[in-house]
Amino acid sequence: MLVAAAICPCPPVLVPEVAAGAAPELDAARAACADALGVLAAARPDLLVVVGPAEQPGRGPFPQGSRGTFRGFGAEVDVQLGGSPEAVGGRELPPSLAVGAWLLERTGWADAPIEGLGVGEPLEAERCVRAGREIAGRAARVAMLVMGDASACRTLKAPGYLDERAAPFDAEAARALGAADIEAIKALDAGLAYQLKAAGRAPWQVLAGAAEDADLAGALLYDDAPYGVCYLVATWS
């Protein structure tokens, strides 16, 4: 059963070495993420599953010890998903899970086994919910670190340019995540999310499926749109 969740944004610029001179602009977001991960640790889970958006070939499950890197973003920073006697080979973590691994390393996570799941952005809501239910059944006490951004269309200089639908979409996502409103998250429009480049929609709906029988309360820790992209941090516990 799901006992806690942390929802965090997943831009590589969250890693200071990637952001370089602009790193201080996201200090508040990093601090909120650290607070959110503290909620996960306090829940003492038997299993932590990190879920984030991914393109092929980064979709599907990743075992503990999987590695990722930010070298493609100009920073010589490598990460590993959880501790392991010897890092496993195989596929490289997608950027969203690499950011999750970086957050966990930064906070010194060593509380439970960790697995990763890369979710395709177009995945239908029903399949996301089903995947979440399966995750919740993996252990007696399951925690989730859910990586994903809201819209990328809040300003003229945003990656998706300015779209007037972005602010209302983000406001509803922030409200639903902050309130742990499972039905509202399930109801987020996948087509609109795709148009607004809101990569968090599918991972959030995986969380909604995992939390169906958990009766968790939510808290919104951060809501801002630097660079025209909406980043949200929330906890469910």
PDB file of C-alpha atoms in Angstrom, residues 121 149-155 158-173 188-201 204 227-231:
ATOM      1  CA  GLU A 121       4.103  10.903 -22.090  1.00  0.00           C
ATOM      2  CA  ASP A 149       6.670  19.319 -14.741  1.00  0.00           C
ATOM      3  CA  ALA A 150       3.413  21.120 -15.406  1.00  0.00           C
ATOM      4  CA  SER A 151       3.003  23.271 -18.533  1.00  0.00           C
ATOM      5  CA  ALA A 152       5.912  24.736 -20.479  1.00  0.00           C
ATOM      6  CA  CYS A 153       3.817  27.511 -22.045  1.00  0.00           C
ATOM      7  CA  ARG A 154       3.556  30.250 -19.456  1.00  0.00           C
ATOM      8  CA  THR A 155       5.523  33.031 -21.195  1.00  0.00           C
ATOM      9  CA  ALA A 158       8.848  29.425 -22.632  1.00  0.00           C
ATOM     10  CA  PRO A 159       9.810  26.243 -24.513  1.00  0.00           C
ATOM     11  CA  GLY A 160       6.225  25.958 -25.774  1.00  0.00           C
ATOM     12  CA  TYR A 161       5.673  29.708 -26.256  1.00  0.00           C
ATOM     13  CA  LEU A 162       2.740  31.438 -24.528  1.00  0.00           C
ATOM     14  CA  ASP A 163      -0.556  29.557 -24.365  1.00  0.00           C
ATOM     15  CA  GLU A 164      -3.453  31.120 -22.468  1.00  0.00           C
ATOM     16  CA  ARG A 165      -4.653  27.658 -21.433  1.00  0.00           C
ATOM     17  CA  ALA A 166      -1.444  26.973 -19.516  1.00  0.00           C
ATOM     18  CA  ALA A 167      -2.093  29.030 -16.366  1.00  0.00           C
ATOM     19  CA  PRO A 168      -5.547  27.489 -15.689  1.00  0.00           C
ATOM     20  CA  PHE A 169      -4.170  23.994 -16.338  1.00  0.00           C
ATOM     21  CA  ASP A 170      -1.288  24.600 -13.931  1.00  0.00           C
ATOM     22  CA  ALA A 171      -3.583  26.080 -11.295  1.00  0.00           C
ATOM     23  CA  GLU A 172      -5.805  22.993 -11.347  1.00  0.00           C
ATOM     24  CA  ALA A 173      -2.807  20.647 -11.279  1.00  0.00           C
ATOM     25  CA  LEU A 188      -6.510  15.820 -16.228  1.00  0.00           C
ATOM     26  CA  ASP A 189      -6.848  16.049 -20.012  1.00  0.00           C
ATOM     27  CA  ALA A 190      -4.043  14.052 -21.621  1.00  0.00           C
ATOM     28  CA  GLY A 191      -4.436  15.798 -24.967  1.00  0.00           C
ATOM     29  CA  LEU A 192      -4.303  19.269 -23.445  1.00  0.00           C
ATOM     30  CA  ALA A 193      -1.355  18.271 -21.261  1.00  0.00           C
ATOM     31  CA  TYR A 194       0.526  17.114 -24.347  1.00  0.00           C
ATOM     32  CA  GLN A 195      -0.202  20.374 -26.174  1.00  0.00           C
ATOM     33  CA  LEU A 196       1.025  22.353 -23.171  1.00  0.00           C
ATOM     34  CA  LYS A 197       4.127  20.150 -22.842  1.00  0.00           C
ATOM     35  CA  ALA A 198       3.091  19.146 -19.306  1.00  0.00           C
ATOM     36  CA  ALA A 199       5.270  16.068 -18.941  1.00  0.00           C
ATOM     37  CA  GLY A 200       4.076  15.384 -15.394  1.00  0.00           C
ATOM     38  CA  ARG A 201       0.545  14.381 -16.373  1.00  0.00           C
ATOM     39  CA  TRP A 204       0.803  12.101 -11.668  1.00  0.00           C
ATOM     40  CA  TYR A 227      11.694  30.062 -17.531  1.00  0.00           C
ATOM     41  CA  GLY A 228       7.984  29.866 -18.393  1.00  0.00           C
ATOM     42  CA  VAL A 229       7.740  26.282 -17.126  1.00  0.00           C
ATOM     43  CA  CYS A 230       5.543  25.496 -14.121  1.00  0.00           C
ATOM     44  CA  TYR A 231       7.340  23.520 -11.422  1.00  0.00           C
TER      45      TYR A 231
END
